[in-house]
PDB file of C-alpha atoms in Angstrom:
ATOM      1  CA  UNK A   1      82.298  46.504-157.329  1.00  0.00           C
ATOM      2  CA  UNK A   2      84.370  45.688-154.264  1.00  0.00           C
ATOM      3  CA  UNK A   3      83.532  42.915-151.838  1.00  0.00           C
ATOM      4  CA  UNK A   4      84.484  43.901-148.296  1.00  0.00           C
ATOM      5  CA  UNK A   5      84.797  41.402-145.468  1.00  0.00           C
ATOM      6  CA  UNK A   6      83.923  42.406-141.909  1.00  0.00           C
ATOM      7  CA  UNK A   7      85.081  40.325-138.949  1.00  0.00           C
ATOM      8  CA  UNK A   8      84.507  40.652-135.225  1.00  0.00           C
ATOM      9  CA  UNK A   9      85.712  38.601-132.319  1.00  0.00           C
ATOM     10  CA  UNK A  10      84.958  39.074-128.660  1.00  0.00           C
ATOM     11  CA  UNK A  11      87.876  40.024-126.469  1.00  0.00           C
ATOM     12  CA  UNK A  12      88.001  36.487-125.060  1.00  0.00           C
ATOM     13  CA  UNK A  13      88.119  34.764-128.451  1.00  0.00           C
ATOM     14  CA  UNK A  14      91.340  33.693-130.115  1.00  0.00           C
ATOM     15  CA  UNK A  15      93.157  34.833-133.220  1.00  0.00           C
ATOM     16  CA  UNK A  16      92.113  31.483-134.682  1.00  0.00           C
ATOM     17  CA  UNK A  17      88.572  32.842-134.859  1.00  0.00           C
ATOM     18  CA  UNK A  18      89.834  35.783-136.938  1.00  0.00           C
ATOM     19  CA  UNK A  19      91.696  33.396-139.247  1.00  0.00           C
ATOM     20  CA  UNK A  20      88.708  31.121-139.765  1.00  0.00           C
ATOM     21  CA  UNK A  21      86.421  34.099-140.445  1.00  0.00           C
ATOM     22  CA  UNK A  22      88.923  35.602-142.901  1.00  0.00           C
ATOM     23  CA  UNK A  23      89.298  32.287-144.743  1.00  0.00           C
ATOM     24  CA  UNK A  24      85.514  32.023-145.111  1.00  0.00           C
ATOM     25  CA  UNK A  25      85.234  35.666-146.235  1.00  0.00           C
ATOM     26  CA  UNK A  26      88.011  35.171-148.788  1.00  0.00           C
ATOM     27  CA  UNK A  27      86.171  32.140-150.211  1.00  0.00           C
ATOM     28  CA  UNK A  28      83.043  34.316-150.431  1.00  0.00           C
ATOM     29  CA  UNK A  29      84.922  36.807-152.609  1.00  0.00           C
ATOM     30  CA  UNK A  30      86.093  39.441-150.114  1.00  0.00           C
ATOM     31  CA  UNK A  31      89.233  41.294-151.150  1.00  0.00           C
ATOM     32  CA  UNK A  32      89.429  43.952-148.425  1.00  0.00           C
ATOM     33  CA  UNK A  33      88.948  43.302-144.728  1.00  0.00           C
ATOM     34  CA  UNK A  34      87.965  45.192-141.591  1.00  0.00           C
ATOM     35  CA  UNK A  35      88.139  43.616-138.117  1.00  0.00           C
ATOM     36  CA  UNK A  36      87.049  44.659-134.619  1.00  0.00           C
ATOM     37  CA  UNK A  37      87.822  43.012-131.280  1.00  0.00           C
ATOM     38  CA  UNK A  38      84.958  43.749-128.897  1.00  0.00           C
ATOM     39  CA  UNK A  39      81.681  42.497-127.504  1.00  0.00           C
ATOM     40  CA  UNK A  40      78.861  41.784-129.919  1.00  0.00           C
ATOM     41  CA  UNK A  41      76.528  43.680-127.622  1.00  0.00           C
ATOM     42  CA  UNK A  42      78.141  47.006-128.541  1.00  0.00           C
ATOM     43  CA  UNK A  43      76.356  49.025-131.200  1.00  0.00           C
ATOM     44  CA  UNK A  44      77.791  48.958-134.692  1.00  0.00           C
ATOM     45  CA  UNK A  45      78.302  52.718-134.252  1.00  0.00           C
ATOM     46  CA  UNK A  46      80.823  52.052-131.472  1.00  0.00           C
ATOM     47  CA  UNK A  47      83.041  49.808-133.599  1.00  0.00           C
ATOM     48  CA  UNK A  48      85.938  51.701-135.182  1.00  0.00           C
ATOM     49  CA  UNK A  49      86.629  49.246-138.005  1.00  0.00           C
ATOM     50  CA  UNK A  50      82.974  48.809-138.945  1.00  0.00           C
ATOM     51  CA  UNK A  51      82.615  52.596-138.942  1.00  0.00           C
ATOM     52  CA  UNK A  52      85.671  52.850-141.216  1.00  0.00           C
ATOM     53  CA  UNK A  53      84.138  50.242-143.528  1.00  0.00           C
ATOM     54  CA  UNK A  54      80.877  52.183-143.705  1.00  0.00           C
ATOM     55  CA  UNK A  55      82.857  55.287-144.681  1.00  0.00           C
ATOM     56  CA  UNK A  56      84.512  53.626-147.700  1.00  0.00           C
ATOM     57  CA  UNK A  57      81.709  51.547-149.243  1.00  0.00           C
ATOM     58  CA  UNK A  58      79.963  52.948-152.306  1.00  0.00           C
ATOM     59  CA  UNK A  59      76.983  51.938-154.430  1.00  0.00           C
ATOM     60  CA  UNK A  60      77.476  48.519-155.965  1.00  0.00           C
ATOM     61  CA  UNK A  61      79.828  47.270-153.241  1.00  0.00           C
ATOM     62  CA  UNK A  62      78.998  44.324-151.037  1.00  0.00           C
ATOM     63  CA  UNK A  63      79.779  43.645-147.378  1.00  0.00           C
ATOM     64  CA  UNK A  64      80.218  39.988-146.457  1.00  0.00           C
ATOM     65  CA  UNK A  65      80.114  38.805-142.849  1.00  0.00           C
ATOM     66  CA  UNK A  66      80.632  35.348-141.405  1.00  0.00           C
ATOM     67  CA  UNK A  67      77.400  35.511-139.374  1.00  0.00           C
ATOM     68  CA  UNK A  68      74.859  38.158-138.404  1.00  0.00           C
ATOM     69  CA  UNK A  69      76.061  37.915-134.805  1.00  0.00           C
ATOM     70  CA  UNK A  70      79.448  39.199-135.997  1.00  0.00           C
ATOM     71  CA  UNK A  71      77.758  42.443-137.096  1.00  0.00           C
ATOM     72  CA  UNK A  72      75.450  42.954-134.107  1.00  0.00           C
ATOM     73  CA  UNK A  73      73.259  41.099-131.648  1.00  0.00           C
ATOM     74  CA  UNK A  74      70.627  43.799-131.460  1.00  0.00           C
ATOM     75  CA  UNK A  75      67.713  43.620-133.886  1.00  0.00           C
ATOM     76  CA  UNK A  76      67.169  47.405-134.021  1.00  0.00           C
ATOM     77  CA  UNK A  77      70.914  47.869-134.595  1.00  0.00           C
ATOM     78  CA  UNK A  78      70.919  45.248-137.358  1.00  0.00           C
ATOM     79  CA  UNK A  79      67.924  46.772-139.112  1.00  0.00           C
ATOM     80  CA  UNK A  80      69.506  50.232-138.882  1.00  0.00           C
ATOM     81  CA  UNK A  81      72.783  48.894-140.311  1.00  0.00           C
ATOM     82  CA  UNK A  82      70.952  47.149-143.161  1.00  0.00           C
ATOM     83  CA  UNK A  83      68.988  50.350-143.920  1.00  0.00           C
ATOM     84  CA  UNK A  84      72.205  52.390-143.922  1.00  0.00           C
ATOM     85  CA  UNK A  85      73.886  49.991-146.344  1.00  0.00           C
ATOM     86  CA  UNK A  86      70.767  49.845-148.490  1.00  0.00           C
ATOM     87  CA  UNK A  87      70.615  53.664-148.682  1.00  0.00           C
ATOM     88  CA  UNK A  88      74.188  53.624-149.981  1.00  0.00           C
ATOM     89  CA  UNK A  89      73.329  50.941-152.529  1.00  0.00           C
ATOM     90  CA  UNK A  90      75.526  48.390-150.739  1.00  0.00           C
ATOM     91  CA  UNK A  91      74.502  44.755-150.303  1.00  0.00           C
ATOM     92  CA  UNK A  92      75.012  42.684-147.155  1.00  0.00           C
ATOM     93  CA  UNK A  93      75.603  38.941-147.277  1.00  0.00           C
ATOM     94  CA  UNK A  94      76.041  36.538-144.374  1.00  0.00           C
ATOM     95  CA  UNK A  95      77.885  33.291-145.041  1.00  0.00           C
ATOM     96  CA  UNK A  96      76.633  31.243-142.082  1.00  0.00           C
ATOM     97  CA  UNK A  97      72.957  31.963-142.467  1.00  0.00           C
ATOM     98  CA  UNK A  98      73.167  31.452-146.236  1.00  0.00           C
ATOM     99  CA  UNK A  99      69.763  32.982-146.909  1.00  0.00           C
ATOM    100  CA  UNK A 100      70.858  36.488-145.980  1.00  0.00           C
ATOM    101  CA  UNK A 101      71.321  38.662-149.024  1.00  0.00           C
ATOM    102  CA  UNK A 102      69.809  42.123-148.646  1.00  0.00           C
ATOM    103  CA  UNK A 103      69.611  42.637-152.379  1.00  0.00           C
ATOM    104  CA  UNK A 104      66.448  40.484-152.479  1.00  0.00           C
ATOM    105  CA  UNK A 105      63.078  40.873-150.688  1.00  0.00           C
ATOM    106  CA  UNK A 106      63.394  37.340-149.298  1.00  0.00           C
ATOM    107  CA  UNK A 107      66.868  38.166-147.989  1.00  0.00           C
ATOM    108  CA  UNK A 108      65.623  41.329-146.269  1.00  0.00           C
ATOM    109  CA  UNK A 109      62.890  39.319-144.573  1.00  0.00           C
ATOM    110  CA  UNK A 110      65.388  36.694-143.426  1.00  0.00           C
ATOM    111  CA  UNK A 111      67.659  39.399-141.976  1.00  0.00           C
ATOM    112  CA  UNK A 112      64.771  40.529-139.765  1.00  0.00           C
ATOM    113  CA  UNK A 113      63.996  36.992-138.596  1.00  0.00           C
ATOM    114  CA  UNK A 114      67.607  35.987-137.981  1.00  0.00           C
ATOM    115  CA  UNK A 115      68.366  39.298-136.292  1.00  0.00           C
ATOM    116  CA  UNK A 116      65.509  38.704-133.863  1.00  0.00           C
ATOM    117  CA  UNK A 117      66.834  35.208-133.158  1.00  0.00           C
ATOM    118  CA  UNK A 118      70.361  36.585-132.534  1.00  0.00           C
ATOM    119  CA  UNK A 119      68.955  39.184-130.126  1.00  0.00           C
ATOM    120  CA  UNK A 120      66.936  36.516-128.305  1.00  0.00           C
ATOM    121  CA  UNK A 121      69.998  34.272-128.059  1.00  0.00           C
ATOM    122  CA  UNK A 122      72.034  37.133-126.560  1.00  0.00           C
ATOM    123  CA  UNK A 123      69.268  37.754-123.988  1.00  0.00           C
ATOM    124  CA  UNK A 124      69.181  34.059-123.054  1.00  0.00           C
ATOM    125  CA  UNK A 125      72.959  33.959-122.698  1.00  0.00           C
ATOM    126  CA  UNK A 126      72.913  37.058-120.490  1.00  0.00           C
ATOM    127  CA  UNK A 127      70.153  35.513-118.335  1.00  0.00           C
ATOM    128  CA  UNK A 128      72.094  32.229-117.965  1.00  0.00           C
ATOM    129  CA  UNK A 129      75.279  34.061-116.983  1.00  0.00           C
ATOM    130  CA  UNK A 130      73.416  36.209-114.444  1.00  0.00           C
ATOM    131  CA  UNK A 131      71.700  33.121-112.997  1.00  0.00           C
ATOM    132  CA  UNK A 132      75.060  31.346-112.706  1.00  0.00           C
ATOM    133  CA  UNK A 133      76.642  34.317-110.939  1.00  0.00           C
ATOM    134  CA  UNK A 134      73.676  34.557-108.543  1.00  0.00           C
ATOM    135  CA  UNK A 135      73.855  30.812-107.785  1.00  0.00           C
ATOM    136  CA  UNK A 136      77.598  31.050-107.127  1.00  0.00           C
ATOM    137  CA  UNK A 137      77.076  34.003-104.776  1.00  0.00           C
ATOM    138  CA  UNK A 138      74.346  32.077-102.950  1.00  0.00           C
ATOM    139  CA  UNK A 139      76.883  29.278-102.378  1.00  0.00           C
ATOM    140  CA  UNK A 140      79.316  31.828-100.958  1.00  0.00           C
ATOM    141  CA  UNK A 141      81.566  32.193-103.986  1.00  0.00           C
ATOM    142  CA  UNK A 142      82.628  35.719-104.723  1.00  0.00           C
ATOM    143  CA  UNK A 143      83.665  36.632-108.249  1.00  0.00           C
ATOM    144  CA  UNK A 144      86.798  38.430-109.245  1.00  0.00           C
ATOM    145  CA  UNK A 145      90.419  37.983-108.371  1.00  0.00           C
ATOM    146  CA  UNK A 146      91.696  36.708-105.094  1.00  0.00           C
ATOM    147  CA  UNK A 147      93.336  39.432-103.017  1.00  0.00           C
ATOM    148  CA  UNK A 148      97.103  39.578-103.494  1.00  0.00           C
ATOM    149  CA  UNK A 149      97.578  40.015 -99.757  1.00  0.00           C
ATOM    150  CA  UNK A 150      96.070  37.889 -97.013  1.00  0.00           C
ATOM    151  CA  UNK A 151      94.415  39.486 -93.987  1.00  0.00           C
ATOM    152  CA  UNK A 152      97.590  38.761 -91.987  1.00  0.00           C
ATOM    153  CA  UNK A 153      99.755  40.460 -94.622  1.00  0.00           C
ATOM    154  CA  UNK A 154      97.471  43.507 -94.656  1.00  0.00           C
ATOM    155  CA  UNK A 155      97.689  43.707 -90.850  1.00  0.00           C
ATOM    156  CA  UNK A 156     101.495  43.471 -91.120  1.00  0.00           C
ATOM    157  CA  UNK A 157     101.523  46.214 -93.771  1.00  0.00           C
ATOM    158  CA  UNK A 158      99.412  48.440 -91.500  1.00  0.00           C
ATOM    159  CA  UNK A 159     101.729  47.836 -88.546  1.00  0.00           C
ATOM    160  CA  UNK A 160     104.868  48.482 -90.635  1.00  0.00           C
ATOM    161  CA  UNK A 161     103.385  51.657 -92.065  1.00  0.00           C
ATOM    162  CA  UNK A 162     102.457  52.868 -88.569  1.00  0.00           C
ATOM    163  CA  UNK A 163     106.072  52.206 -87.559  1.00  0.00           C
ATOM    164  CA  UNK A 164     107.229  54.524 -90.351  1.00  0.00           C
ATOM    165  CA  UNK A 165     108.239  52.045 -93.059  1.00  0.00           C
ATOM    166  CA  UNK A 166     107.887  53.310 -96.638  1.00  0.00           C
ATOM    167  CA  UNK A 167     105.290  51.797 -98.924  1.00  0.00           C
ATOM    168  CA  UNK A 168     108.065  50.710-101.305  1.00  0.00           C
ATOM    169  CA  UNK A 169     109.871  48.896 -98.463  1.00  0.00           C
ATOM    170  CA  UNK A 170     106.634  47.209 -97.352  1.00  0.00           C
ATOM    171  CA  UNK A 171     105.944  46.115-100.928  1.00  0.00           C
ATOM    172  CA  UNK A 172     109.449  44.670-101.152  1.00  0.00           C
ATOM    173  CA  UNK A 173     108.967  42.694 -97.926  1.00  0.00           C
ATOM    174  CA  UNK A 174     105.599  41.329 -99.063  1.00  0.00           C
ATOM    175  CA  UNK A 175     106.596  40.762-102.690  1.00  0.00           C
ATOM    176  CA  UNK A 176     103.980  43.080-104.184  1.00  0.00           C
ATOM    177  CA  UNK A 177     104.011  46.411-105.989  1.00  0.00           C
ATOM    178  CA  UNK A 178     103.684  49.841-104.394  1.00  0.00           C
ATOM    179  CA  UNK A 179     100.128  50.360-105.790  1.00  0.00           C
ATOM    180  CA  UNK A 180      99.078  46.995-104.316  1.00  0.00           C
ATOM    181  CA  UNK A 181     100.248  48.105-100.873  1.00  0.00           C
ATOM    182  CA  UNK A 182      98.441  51.443-101.216  1.00  0.00           C
ATOM    183  CA  UNK A 183      95.247  49.674-102.293  1.00  0.00           C
ATOM    184  CA  UNK A 184      95.437  47.135 -99.452  1.00  0.00           C
ATOM    185  CA  UNK A 185      95.984  49.893 -96.894  1.00  0.00           C
ATOM    186  CA  UNK A 186      93.123  51.978 -98.297  1.00  0.00           C
ATOM    187  CA  UNK A 187      90.745  48.987 -98.443  1.00  0.00           C
ATOM    188  CA  UNK A 188      91.571  48.096 -94.830  1.00  0.00           C
ATOM    189  CA  UNK A 189      90.353  51.469 -93.564  1.00  0.00           C
TER     190      UNK A 189
END
């Protein structure tokens, strides 16, 4: 029997999160590890390392995760993943939730409950973020990066281009790259 550890961090999380997950998985008995860096909202099917893990596990193995949210935040996805592991004779254990062990009826029940809670939490987070973005827009704040060129610089770039200056020369004068000049000129049209 091999105990596999699966880790996932969002793209905005740090390597420290990987280290802390790996330490916890090691303490739980994991000897081989798979790790993805991507959003928890993506299906388990779209995660290359989790897919690789599912290809190598065999009956009697166990997959240990730090928390159910590291595997997926979608209840249907979680239940499908649990069923897939169960069909292969592979157990799933979550360290954080403690009561999750799919080798027992109680554990299977808890996976369903905790998966629903994780999905609800993801929905609430998405709603809060969307509400925050809407409130910021209502106050006149626009998301995204600030333009690299001011309106005056764009007007200067247009004038210089009309006078026959090259885009590379204009970029050099304004201190920006050639693609930035092209984009500014295209956006100004």
